[in-house]
């Protein structure tokens, strides 16, 4: 589940973990936190029902990946700024909706995306990588030898809340701070900036990318500011984590070289002692988090089998 859309899939077994069926829905973010929770539960129930009808068997496990801070042990979505969630017992709610006995894995959307990129995508064979999803918000995942680091309290990778433009003039963020990276460089922030610059309130980040490619100087200025702020945040991440590769995913990465070429240059301009990693696009697109949720479900089954 992301701030803009939800992706779901029935995922086959190892080693391919081939998607057997995929579906998408809009995230009803404007309808409030309760509606967003119900959207996850009903979407999962629809997926289960389709799988039973199509394949004649119940799913072996379920995985759900959501944004924000999680308590993985308790299965609780503690806080999600973009969805207005606080202390949602998502694992218990999902297990109840899915007939009560199904094992359910709960993970962070971007860390799940990083897991999928590490096993199935651009991070395959890379011992240390930083996956950064630039979508409605911004978050990262540190991949280490085939796993993703969750942090001591389930909030590792919240690179979108690095303050890159401090002070009272920084844009307010849903986390309570001002000048956070995602208030300046996320797809939603870039869309707002371009809407203001071009005078079209319906304009989006994708529209901004198209205008940049057509040579619009207003779009170029908006894009330059967003890419510069993104590079500032990423260099902080490089200083702390020293990854071998930097994988850029999320909706904004769909702009391809329009984003990656100036981003690589902006990062190079900002580093001093830091090693500049290989900066590459994600292989799995905006479905990475969905595939990662499925991998979490399979991992949960493997862990249960190993404990018997």
PDB file of C-alpha atoms in Angstrom:
ATOM      1  CA  UNK A   1       0.000   0.000   0.000  1.00  0.00           C
ATOM      2  CA  UNK A   2       1.330   3.392  -0.996  1.00  0.00           C
ATOM      3  CA  UNK A   3       0.024   6.874  -0.478  1.00  0.00           C
ATOM      4  CA  UNK A   4      -1.431   6.998  -3.990  1.00  0.00           C
ATOM      5  CA  UNK A   5      -2.157   3.424  -5.038  1.00  0.00           C
ATOM      6  CA  UNK A   6      -2.314  -0.162  -3.825  1.00  0.00           C
ATOM      7  CA  UNK A   7      -0.786  -3.079  -5.734  1.00  0.00           C
ATOM      8  CA  UNK A   8      -1.599  -6.704  -5.035  1.00  0.00           C
ATOM      9  CA  UNK A   9      -0.486 -10.036  -6.441  1.00  0.00           C
ATOM     10  CA  UNK A  10      -0.726 -13.757  -6.006  1.00  0.00           C
ATOM     11  CA  UNK A  11       2.903 -14.872  -5.873  1.00  0.00           C
ATOM     12  CA  UNK A  12       4.134 -18.352  -6.775  1.00  0.00           C
ATOM     13  CA  UNK A  13       6.738 -20.381  -4.894  1.00  0.00           C
ATOM     14  CA  UNK A  14      10.542 -20.265  -4.962  1.00  0.00           C
ATOM     15  CA  UNK A  15      12.799 -19.944  -6.744  1.00  0.00           C
ATOM     16  CA  UNK A  16      11.058 -17.806  -9.393  1.00  0.00           C
ATOM     17  CA  UNK A  17       8.315 -16.331  -7.170  1.00  0.00           C
ATOM     18  CA  UNK A  18       6.382 -15.649 -10.362  1.00  0.00           C
ATOM     19  CA  UNK A  19       3.351 -13.356 -10.077  1.00  0.00           C
ATOM     20  CA  UNK A  20       0.284 -15.446 -10.949  1.00  0.00           C
ATOM     21  CA  UNK A  21      -2.167 -12.554 -10.885  1.00  0.00           C
ATOM     22  CA  UNK A  22      -1.834  -8.800 -10.303  1.00  0.00           C
ATOM     23  CA  UNK A  23      -4.321  -6.036  -9.521  1.00  0.00           C
ATOM     24  CA  UNK A  24      -4.315  -2.364  -8.562  1.00  0.00           C
ATOM     25  CA  UNK A  25      -6.569   0.060  -6.727  1.00  0.00           C
ATOM     26  CA  UNK A  26      -6.390   3.709  -5.760  1.00  0.00           C
ATOM     27  CA  UNK A  27      -5.575   4.448  -2.128  1.00  0.00           C
ATOM     28  CA  UNK A  28      -8.587   6.297  -0.625  1.00  0.00           C
ATOM     29  CA  UNK A  29      -6.294   8.614   1.313  1.00  0.00           C
ATOM     30  CA  UNK A  30      -8.652  11.581   1.278  1.00  0.00           C
ATOM     31  CA  UNK A  31     -11.445   9.499   2.825  1.00  0.00           C
ATOM     32  CA  UNK A  32      -9.580   9.164   6.130  1.00  0.00           C
ATOM     33  CA  UNK A  33      -7.528   6.545   7.963  1.00  0.00           C
ATOM     34  CA  UNK A  34     -10.406   4.128   8.594  1.00  0.00           C
ATOM     35  CA  UNK A  35     -11.247   4.002   4.890  1.00  0.00           C
ATOM     36  CA  UNK A  36      -7.615   3.266   4.067  1.00  0.00           C
ATOM     37  CA  UNK A  37      -7.552   0.347   6.522  1.00  0.00           C
ATOM     38  CA  UNK A  38     -10.769  -1.055   5.074  1.00  0.00           C
ATOM     39  CA  UNK A  39      -9.332  -0.696   1.562  1.00  0.00           C
ATOM     40  CA  UNK A  40      -6.383  -2.943   2.492  1.00  0.00           C
ATOM     41  CA  UNK A  41      -8.607  -5.552   4.135  1.00  0.00           C
ATOM     42  CA  UNK A  42     -11.166  -5.719   1.348  1.00  0.00           C
ATOM     43  CA  UNK A  43      -8.492  -5.790  -1.373  1.00  0.00           C
ATOM     44  CA  UNK A  44      -6.763  -8.720   0.354  1.00  0.00           C
ATOM     45  CA  UNK A  45     -10.084 -10.540   0.690  1.00  0.00           C
ATOM     46  CA  UNK A  46     -10.791 -10.035  -3.025  1.00  0.00           C
ATOM     47  CA  UNK A  47      -7.364 -11.407  -3.887  1.00  0.00           C
ATOM     48  CA  UNK A  48      -7.864 -14.478  -1.707  1.00  0.00           C
ATOM     49  CA  UNK A  49     -11.292 -15.142  -3.258  1.00  0.00           C
ATOM     50  CA  UNK A  50      -9.885 -14.848  -6.771  1.00  0.00           C
ATOM     51  CA  UNK A  51      -7.056 -17.244  -5.926  1.00  0.00           C
ATOM     52  CA  UNK A  52      -9.407 -19.843  -4.477  1.00  0.00           C
ATOM     53  CA  UNK A  53     -11.658 -19.650  -7.531  1.00  0.00           C
ATOM     54  CA  UNK A  54      -8.832 -19.615 -10.085  1.00  0.00           C
ATOM     55  CA  UNK A  55      -6.468 -22.178  -8.519  1.00  0.00           C
ATOM     56  CA  UNK A  56      -8.814 -24.218  -6.333  1.00  0.00           C
ATOM     57  CA  UNK A  57      -6.767 -23.814  -3.155  1.00  0.00           C
ATOM     58  CA  UNK A  58      -6.311 -21.403  -0.286  1.00  0.00           C
ATOM     59  CA  UNK A  59      -3.216 -19.203  -0.205  1.00  0.00           C
ATOM     60  CA  UNK A  60      -0.399 -20.491   1.997  1.00  0.00           C
ATOM     61  CA  UNK A  61       0.259 -17.109   3.641  1.00  0.00           C
ATOM     62  CA  UNK A  62      -0.365 -13.413   3.192  1.00  0.00           C
ATOM     63  CA  UNK A  63       1.980 -10.446   3.226  1.00  0.00           C
ATOM     64  CA  UNK A  64       1.128  -6.769   3.442  1.00  0.00           C
ATOM     65  CA  UNK A  65       3.533  -3.860   3.109  1.00  0.00           C
ATOM     66  CA  UNK A  66       2.534  -0.387   4.291  1.00  0.00           C
ATOM     67  CA  UNK A  67       4.299   2.963   4.804  1.00  0.00           C
ATOM     68  CA  UNK A  68       5.382   4.490   8.094  1.00  0.00           C
ATOM     69  CA  UNK A  69       6.674   3.125  11.373  1.00  0.00           C
ATOM     70  CA  UNK A  70       5.829  -0.489  12.218  1.00  0.00           C
ATOM     71  CA  UNK A  71       5.991  -2.766  15.216  1.00  0.00           C
ATOM     72  CA  UNK A  72       6.675  -5.981  13.333  1.00  0.00           C
ATOM     73  CA  UNK A  73       6.601  -8.165  16.428  1.00  0.00           C
ATOM     74  CA  UNK A  74       3.107  -7.015  17.393  1.00  0.00           C
ATOM     75  CA  UNK A  75       1.905  -6.576  13.812  1.00  0.00           C
ATOM     76  CA  UNK A  76       0.942  -2.943  14.372  1.00  0.00           C
ATOM     77  CA  UNK A  77       1.192   0.002  11.984  1.00  0.00           C
ATOM     78  CA  UNK A  78       2.363   2.530  14.578  1.00  0.00           C
ATOM     79  CA  UNK A  79       2.414   5.704  12.495  1.00  0.00           C
ATOM     80  CA  UNK A  80       2.006   6.656   8.828  1.00  0.00           C
ATOM     81  CA  UNK A  81       2.040  10.383   8.085  1.00  0.00           C
ATOM     82  CA  UNK A  82       0.600  10.045   4.564  1.00  0.00           C
ATOM     83  CA  UNK A  83      -2.331   7.874   5.707  1.00  0.00           C
ATOM     84  CA  UNK A  84      -3.093   9.321   9.148  1.00  0.00           C
ATOM     85  CA  UNK A  85      -2.559   5.927  10.798  1.00  0.00           C
ATOM     86  CA  UNK A  86      -1.679   5.510  14.460  1.00  0.00           C
ATOM     87  CA  UNK A  87      -1.452   2.124  16.196  1.00  0.00           C
ATOM     88  CA  UNK A  88      -3.493   0.111  13.692  1.00  0.00           C
ATOM     89  CA  UNK A  89      -3.400  -3.653  14.558  1.00  0.00           C
ATOM     90  CA  UNK A  90      -3.157  -4.488  10.893  1.00  0.00           C
ATOM     91  CA  UNK A  91      -1.911  -8.068  11.187  1.00  0.00           C
ATOM     92  CA  UNK A  92      -4.778  -9.085  13.478  1.00  0.00           C
ATOM     93  CA  UNK A  93      -7.339  -7.285  11.318  1.00  0.00           C
ATOM     94  CA  UNK A  94      -6.027  -8.917   8.153  1.00  0.00           C
ATOM     95  CA  UNK A  95      -5.900 -12.382   9.695  1.00  0.00           C
ATOM     96  CA  UNK A  96      -9.519 -11.990  10.819  1.00  0.00           C
ATOM     97  CA  UNK A  97     -10.637 -10.852   7.365  1.00  0.00           C
ATOM     98  CA  UNK A  98      -8.808 -13.768   5.729  1.00  0.00           C
ATOM     99  CA  UNK A  99     -10.675 -16.436   7.716  1.00  0.00           C
ATOM    100  CA  UNK A 100      -8.568 -16.268  10.894  1.00  0.00           C
ATOM    101  CA  UNK A 101      -5.912 -18.959  10.387  1.00  0.00           C
ATOM    102  CA  UNK A 102      -3.686 -17.694   7.596  1.00  0.00           C
ATOM    103  CA  UNK A 103      -0.110 -16.669   8.578  1.00  0.00           C
ATOM    104  CA  UNK A 104       0.253 -12.929   7.910  1.00  0.00           C
ATOM    105  CA  UNK A 105       3.532 -11.038   7.459  1.00  0.00           C
ATOM    106  CA  UNK A 106       3.540  -7.273   7.997  1.00  0.00           C
ATOM    107  CA  UNK A 107       6.312  -5.177   6.486  1.00  0.00           C
ATOM    108  CA  UNK A 108       7.282  -1.651   5.521  1.00  0.00           C
ATOM    109  CA  UNK A 109       6.425  -0.799   1.916  1.00  0.00           C
ATOM    110  CA  UNK A 110       9.849   0.508   0.946  1.00  0.00           C
ATOM    111  CA  UNK A 111      11.830  -2.090   2.877  1.00  0.00           C
ATOM    112  CA  UNK A 112       9.686  -4.723   1.160  1.00  0.00           C
ATOM    113  CA  UNK A 113      10.501  -3.064  -2.162  1.00  0.00           C
ATOM    114  CA  UNK A 114      14.182  -3.161  -1.269  1.00  0.00           C
ATOM    115  CA  UNK A 115      13.895  -6.851  -0.409  1.00  0.00           C
ATOM    116  CA  UNK A 116      12.349  -7.566  -3.809  1.00  0.00           C
ATOM    117  CA  UNK A 117      14.958  -5.502  -5.657  1.00  0.00           C
ATOM    118  CA  UNK A 118      17.703  -7.299  -3.735  1.00  0.00           C
ATOM    119  CA  UNK A 119      16.449 -10.793  -4.545  1.00  0.00           C
ATOM    120  CA  UNK A 120      14.714 -10.329  -7.880  1.00  0.00           C
ATOM    121  CA  UNK A 121      15.790  -6.962  -9.287  1.00  0.00           C
ATOM    122  CA  UNK A 122      18.565  -4.388  -9.540  1.00  0.00           C
ATOM    123  CA  UNK A 123      20.220  -5.410  -6.263  1.00  0.00           C
ATOM    124  CA  UNK A 124      20.841  -9.046  -7.154  1.00  0.00           C
ATOM    125  CA  UNK A 125      24.431  -9.938  -6.336  1.00  0.00           C
ATOM    126  CA  UNK A 126      25.126  -6.619  -4.581  1.00  0.00           C
ATOM    127  CA  UNK A 127      26.277  -7.046  -0.989  1.00  0.00           C
ATOM    128  CA  UNK A 128      25.345  -3.526   0.189  1.00  0.00           C
ATOM    129  CA  UNK A 129      22.771  -1.299  -1.485  1.00  0.00           C
ATOM    130  CA  UNK A 130      20.468   1.579  -0.609  1.00  0.00           C
ATOM    131  CA  UNK A 131      17.066   1.412  -2.271  1.00  0.00           C
ATOM    132  CA  UNK A 132      15.222   4.740  -2.271  1.00  0.00           C
ATOM    133  CA  UNK A 133      11.599   4.983  -3.349  1.00  0.00           C
ATOM    134  CA  UNK A 134      10.555   8.440  -4.552  1.00  0.00           C
ATOM    135  CA  UNK A 135       6.778   8.441  -4.759  1.00  0.00           C
ATOM    136  CA  UNK A 136       4.006  10.098  -2.748  1.00  0.00           C
ATOM    137  CA  UNK A 137       6.624  10.174   0.019  1.00  0.00           C
ATOM    138  CA  UNK A 138      10.281   9.195   0.166  1.00  0.00           C
ATOM    139  CA  UNK A 139      11.815   6.330   2.118  1.00  0.00           C
ATOM    140  CA  UNK A 140      14.796   4.030   1.838  1.00  0.00           C
ATOM    141  CA  UNK A 141      15.864   0.470   2.550  1.00  0.00           C
ATOM    142  CA  UNK A 142      19.371  -0.719   3.340  1.00  0.00           C
ATOM    143  CA  UNK A 143      20.072  -4.118   1.781  1.00  0.00           C
ATOM    144  CA  UNK A 144      22.806  -6.190   3.426  1.00  0.00           C
ATOM    145  CA  UNK A 145      23.741  -9.633   2.104  1.00  0.00           C
ATOM    146  CA  UNK A 146      20.254 -10.590   0.956  1.00  0.00           C
ATOM    147  CA  UNK A 147      18.267  -9.070   3.810  1.00  0.00           C
ATOM    148  CA  UNK A 148      16.919  -5.603   4.592  1.00  0.00           C
ATOM    149  CA  UNK A 149      17.781  -3.879   7.858  1.00  0.00           C
ATOM    150  CA  UNK A 150      14.600  -2.885   9.793  1.00  0.00           C
ATOM    151  CA  UNK A 151      16.335  -0.944  12.573  1.00  0.00           C
ATOM    152  CA  UNK A 152      16.021  -1.356  16.333  1.00  0.00           C
ATOM    153  CA  UNK A 153      12.477   0.048  16.402  1.00  0.00           C
ATOM    154  CA  UNK A 154      11.182  -0.745  12.916  1.00  0.00           C
ATOM    155  CA  UNK A 155      11.841   2.685  11.441  1.00  0.00           C
ATOM    156  CA  UNK A 156      15.163   2.309   9.604  1.00  0.00           C
ATOM    157  CA  UNK A 157      15.321   3.963   6.205  1.00  0.00           C
ATOM    158  CA  UNK A 158      13.071   6.994   6.792  1.00  0.00           C
ATOM    159  CA  UNK A 159      15.360   9.092   4.621  1.00  0.00           C
ATOM    160  CA  UNK A 160      12.388  11.199   3.529  1.00  0.00           C
ATOM    161  CA  UNK A 161      12.417  12.823   6.950  1.00  0.00           C
ATOM    162  CA  UNK A 162      15.996  14.041   6.790  1.00  0.00           C
ATOM    163  CA  UNK A 163      15.675  17.821   7.104  1.00  0.00           C
ATOM    164  CA  UNK A 164      17.374  19.308   4.040  1.00  0.00           C
ATOM    165  CA  UNK A 165      15.915  22.827   4.208  1.00  0.00           C
ATOM    166  CA  UNK A 166      15.883  23.719   7.927  1.00  0.00           C
ATOM    167  CA  UNK A 167      14.222  26.737   9.493  1.00  0.00           C
ATOM    168  CA  UNK A 168      10.741  28.205   9.802  1.00  0.00           C
ATOM    169  CA  UNK A 169      10.459  28.719   6.028  1.00  0.00           C
ATOM    170  CA  UNK A 170      10.846  25.019   5.299  1.00  0.00           C
ATOM    171  CA  UNK A 171       7.670  23.310   4.021  1.00  0.00           C
ATOM    172  CA  UNK A 172       5.713  21.624   6.835  1.00  0.00           C
ATOM    173  CA  UNK A 173       5.779  17.832   6.844  1.00  0.00           C
ATOM    174  CA  UNK A 174       3.192  15.381   8.112  1.00  0.00           C
ATOM    175  CA  UNK A 175       5.771  14.099  10.614  1.00  0.00           C
ATOM    176  CA  UNK A 176       5.692  17.467  12.415  1.00  0.00           C
ATOM    177  CA  UNK A 177       9.017  18.831  11.178  1.00  0.00           C
ATOM    178  CA  UNK A 178       9.756  21.397   8.472  1.00  0.00           C
ATOM    179  CA  UNK A 179      11.959  21.103   5.405  1.00  0.00           C
ATOM    180  CA  UNK A 180      11.972  17.304   5.225  1.00  0.00           C
ATOM    181  CA  UNK A 181      13.283  15.768   2.013  1.00  0.00           C
ATOM    182  CA  UNK A 182       9.889  14.408   0.988  1.00  0.00           C
ATOM    183  CA  UNK A 183       8.294  17.872   1.230  1.00  0.00           C
ATOM    184  CA  UNK A 184      10.638  19.014  -1.551  1.00  0.00           C
ATOM    185  CA  UNK A 185      11.533  16.052  -3.740  1.00  0.00           C
ATOM    186  CA  UNK A 186       8.707  13.502  -3.591  1.00  0.00           C
ATOM    187  CA  UNK A 187       6.484  13.089  -6.628  1.00  0.00           C
ATOM    188  CA  UNK A 188       3.631  14.761  -4.775  1.00  0.00           C
ATOM    189  CA  UNK A 189       5.822  17.736  -3.743  1.00  0.00           C
ATOM    190  CA  UNK A 190       7.197  18.125  -7.241  1.00  0.00           C
ATOM    191  CA  UNK A 191       3.688  17.970  -8.656  1.00  0.00           C
ATOM    192  CA  UNK A 192       2.553  20.741  -6.313  1.00  0.00           C
ATOM    193  CA  UNK A 193       5.528  22.910  -7.242  1.00  0.00           C
ATOM    194  CA  UNK A 194       4.894  22.448 -10.961  1.00  0.00           C
ATOM    195  CA  UNK A 195       1.157  23.099 -10.545  1.00  0.00           C
ATOM    196  CA  UNK A 196       2.016  26.413  -8.884  1.00  0.00           C
ATOM    197  CA  UNK A 197       4.598  27.322 -11.534  1.00  0.00           C
ATOM    198  CA  UNK A 198       2.427  26.499 -14.555  1.00  0.00           C
ATOM    199  CA  UNK A 199      -0.899  27.634 -13.135  1.00  0.00           C
ATOM    200  CA  UNK A 200      -2.652  24.296 -13.619  1.00  0.00           C
ATOM    201  CA  UNK A 201      -3.838  22.955 -10.238  1.00  0.00           C
ATOM    202  CA  UNK A 202      -4.226  19.468 -11.714  1.00  0.00           C
ATOM    203  CA  UNK A 203      -0.607  19.240 -12.923  1.00  0.00           C
ATOM    204  CA  UNK A 204       1.486  16.308 -11.682  1.00  0.00           C
ATOM    205  CA  UNK A 205       5.133  15.298 -11.407  1.00  0.00           C
ATOM    206  CA  UNK A 206       4.706  13.289 -14.620  1.00  0.00           C
ATOM    207  CA  UNK A 207       3.497  16.474 -16.327  1.00  0.00           C
ATOM    208  CA  UNK A 208       6.568  18.284 -14.992  1.00  0.00           C
ATOM    209  CA  UNK A 209       8.847  15.601 -16.454  1.00  0.00           C
ATOM    210  CA  UNK A 210       7.138  15.949 -19.836  1.00  0.00           C
ATOM    211  CA  UNK A 211       7.575  19.725 -19.705  1.00  0.00           C
ATOM    212  CA  UNK A 212      11.265  19.344 -18.802  1.00  0.00           C
ATOM    213  CA  UNK A 213      11.762  17.062 -21.789  1.00  0.00           C
ATOM    214  CA  UNK A 214      10.068  19.633 -24.049  1.00  0.00           C
ATOM    215  CA  UNK A 215      12.430  22.385 -22.856  1.00  0.00           C
ATOM    216  CA  UNK A 216      10.081  24.437 -20.660  1.00  0.00           C
ATOM    217  CA  UNK A 217      12.352  26.686 -18.524  1.00  0.00           C
ATOM    218  CA  UNK A 218       9.784  26.887 -15.705  1.00  0.00           C
ATOM    219  CA  UNK A 219       9.694  23.119 -15.457  1.00  0.00           C
ATOM    220  CA  UNK A 220      13.488  22.964 -15.627  1.00  0.00           C
ATOM    221  CA  UNK A 221      13.730  25.285 -12.598  1.00  0.00           C
ATOM    222  CA  UNK A 222      11.196  23.262 -10.582  1.00  0.00           C
ATOM    223  CA  UNK A 223      12.935  20.013 -11.539  1.00  0.00           C
ATOM    224  CA  UNK A 224      16.380  21.399 -10.667  1.00  0.00           C
ATOM    225  CA  UNK A 225      15.237  22.436  -7.188  1.00  0.00           C
ATOM    226  CA  UNK A 226      13.681  19.023  -6.494  1.00  0.00           C
ATOM    227  CA  UNK A 227      16.687  17.088  -7.800  1.00  0.00           C
ATOM    228  CA  UNK A 228      19.059  19.288  -5.782  1.00  0.00           C
ATOM    229  CA  UNK A 229      17.187  18.647  -2.562  1.00  0.00           C
ATOM    230  CA  UNK A 230      17.032  14.923  -3.358  1.00  0.00           C
ATOM    231  CA  UNK A 231      20.802  14.857  -3.901  1.00  0.00           C
ATOM    232  CA  UNK A 232      21.328  16.617  -0.551  1.00  0.00           C
ATOM    233  CA  UNK A 233      19.346  13.916   1.213  1.00  0.00           C
ATOM    234  CA  UNK A 234      21.009  11.082  -0.663  1.00  0.00           C
ATOM    235  CA  UNK A 235      24.514  12.336   0.138  1.00  0.00           C
ATOM    236  CA  UNK A 236      23.587  12.293   3.816  1.00  0.00           C
ATOM    237  CA  UNK A 237      22.520   8.678   3.299  1.00  0.00           C
ATOM    238  CA  UNK A 238      25.791   7.867   1.540  1.00  0.00           C
ATOM    239  CA  UNK A 239      27.777   9.400   4.392  1.00  0.00           C
ATOM    240  CA  UNK A 240      25.982   7.260   6.959  1.00  0.00           C
ATOM    241  CA  UNK A 241      25.614   3.971   5.086  1.00  0.00           C
ATOM    242  CA  UNK A 242      28.321   3.757   2.379  1.00  0.00           C
ATOM    243  CA  UNK A 243      26.335   1.535  -0.034  1.00  0.00           C
ATOM    244  CA  UNK A 244      27.906  -0.078  -3.091  1.00  0.00           C
ATOM    245  CA  UNK A 245      24.841   0.735  -5.200  1.00  0.00           C
ATOM    246  CA  UNK A 246      22.048   3.276  -4.972  1.00  0.00           C
ATOM    247  CA  UNK A 247      18.784   2.013  -6.502  1.00  0.00           C
ATOM    248  CA  UNK A 248      16.140   4.627  -7.290  1.00  0.00           C
ATOM    249  CA  UNK A 249      12.535   3.425  -7.461  1.00  0.00           C
ATOM    250  CA  UNK A 250       9.023   4.737  -6.916  1.00  0.00           C
ATOM    251  CA  UNK A 251       6.784   6.675  -9.251  1.00  0.00           C
ATOM    252  CA  UNK A 252       9.250   9.499  -9.962  1.00  0.00           C
ATOM    253  CA  UNK A 253      11.863   7.007 -11.182  1.00  0.00           C
ATOM    254  CA  UNK A 254       9.559   6.332 -14.135  1.00  0.00           C
ATOM    255  CA  UNK A 255      10.968   9.585 -15.559  1.00  0.00           C
ATOM    256  CA  UNK A 256      14.116   7.579 -16.366  1.00  0.00           C
ATOM    257  CA  UNK A 257      17.125   9.583 -17.498  1.00  0.00           C
ATOM    258  CA  UNK A 258      15.204  12.830 -17.050  1.00  0.00           C
ATOM    259  CA  UNK A 259      15.663  12.147 -13.338  1.00  0.00           C
ATOM    260  CA  UNK A 260      18.752   9.950 -13.187  1.00  0.00           C
ATOM    261  CA  UNK A 261      21.145  11.959 -15.369  1.00  0.00           C
ATOM    262  CA  UNK A 262      20.862  15.228 -13.381  1.00  0.00           C
ATOM    263  CA  UNK A 263      20.631  13.299 -10.100  1.00  0.00           C
ATOM    264  CA  UNK A 264      23.933  11.504 -10.731  1.00  0.00           C
ATOM    265  CA  UNK A 265      25.576  14.830 -11.536  1.00  0.00           C
ATOM    266  CA  UNK A 266      24.077  16.565  -8.485  1.00  0.00           C
ATOM    267  CA  UNK A 267      25.327  13.777  -6.195  1.00  0.00           C
ATOM    268  CA  UNK A 268      28.827  13.968  -7.700  1.00  0.00           C
ATOM    269  CA  UNK A 269      28.869  17.738  -7.153  1.00  0.00           C
ATOM    270  CA  UNK A 270      28.014  17.348  -3.477  1.00  0.00           C
ATOM    271  CA  UNK A 271      30.308  14.563  -2.321  1.00  0.00           C
ATOM    272  CA  UNK A 272      33.661  15.299  -0.728  1.00  0.00           C
ATOM    273  CA  UNK A 273      35.166  12.195   0.879  1.00  0.00           C
ATOM    274  CA  UNK A 274      32.235   9.858   0.170  1.00  0.00           C
ATOM    275  CA  UNK A 275      32.482   7.078  -2.356  1.00  0.00           C
ATOM    276  CA  UNK A 276      29.948   7.637  -5.140  1.00  0.00           C
ATOM    277  CA  UNK A 277      28.019   4.395  -5.632  1.00  0.00           C
ATOM    278  CA  UNK A 278      26.562   3.123  -8.858  1.00  0.00           C
ATOM    279  CA  UNK A 279      23.209   4.928  -9.227  1.00  0.00           C
ATOM    280  CA  UNK A 280      20.712   2.800 -11.139  1.00  0.00           C
ATOM    281  CA  UNK A 281      16.940   2.612 -11.657  1.00  0.00           C
ATOM    282  CA  UNK A 282      14.926  -0.080  -9.916  1.00  0.00           C
ATOM    283  CA  UNK A 283      14.158  -3.092 -12.111  1.00  0.00           C
ATOM    284  CA  UNK A 284      10.740  -3.900 -10.672  1.00  0.00           C
ATOM    285  CA  UNK A 285       9.090  -0.509 -11.008  1.00  0.00           C
ATOM    286  CA  UNK A 286       6.324   0.497  -8.630  1.00  0.00           C
ATOM    287  CA  UNK A 287       5.379  -3.166  -8.081  1.00  0.00           C
ATOM    288  CA  UNK A 288       8.520  -3.811  -5.988  1.00  0.00           C
ATOM    289  CA  UNK A 289       6.763  -3.320  -2.647  1.00  0.00           C
ATOM    290  CA  UNK A 290       3.972  -5.678  -3.667  1.00  0.00           C
ATOM    291  CA  UNK A 291       6.435  -8.387  -4.689  1.00  0.00           C
ATOM    292  CA  UNK A 292       8.356  -7.796  -1.474  1.00  0.00           C
ATOM    293  CA  UNK A 293       5.184  -8.336   0.558  1.00  0.00           C
ATOM    294  CA  UNK A 294       4.851 -11.716  -1.133  1.00  0.00           C
ATOM    295  CA  UNK A 295       8.473 -12.563  -0.330  1.00  0.00           C
ATOM    296  CA  UNK A 296       7.832 -11.683   3.322  1.00  0.00           C
ATOM    297  CA  UNK A 297       4.918 -14.118   3.323  1.00  0.00           C
ATOM    298  CA  UNK A 298       7.078 -16.897   1.853  1.00  0.00           C
ATOM    299  CA  UNK A 299       9.850 -16.097   4.371  1.00  0.00           C
ATOM    300  CA  UNK A 300       7.307 -16.364   7.184  1.00  0.00           C
ATOM    301  CA  UNK A 301       6.353 -19.852   6.018  1.00  0.00           C
ATOM    302  CA  UNK A 302      10.017 -20.861   5.763  1.00  0.00           C
ATOM    303  CA  UNK A 303      10.656 -19.613   9.303  1.00  0.00           C
ATOM    304  CA  UNK A 304       7.659 -21.547  10.630  1.00  0.00           C
ATOM    305  CA  UNK A 305       8.830 -24.725   8.854  1.00  0.00           C
ATOM    306  CA  UNK A 306      12.335 -24.309  10.295  1.00  0.00           C
ATOM    307  CA  UNK A 307      10.980 -23.954  13.846  1.00  0.00           C
ATOM    308  CA  UNK A 308       9.077 -27.242  13.711  1.00  0.00           C
TER     309      UNK A 308
END
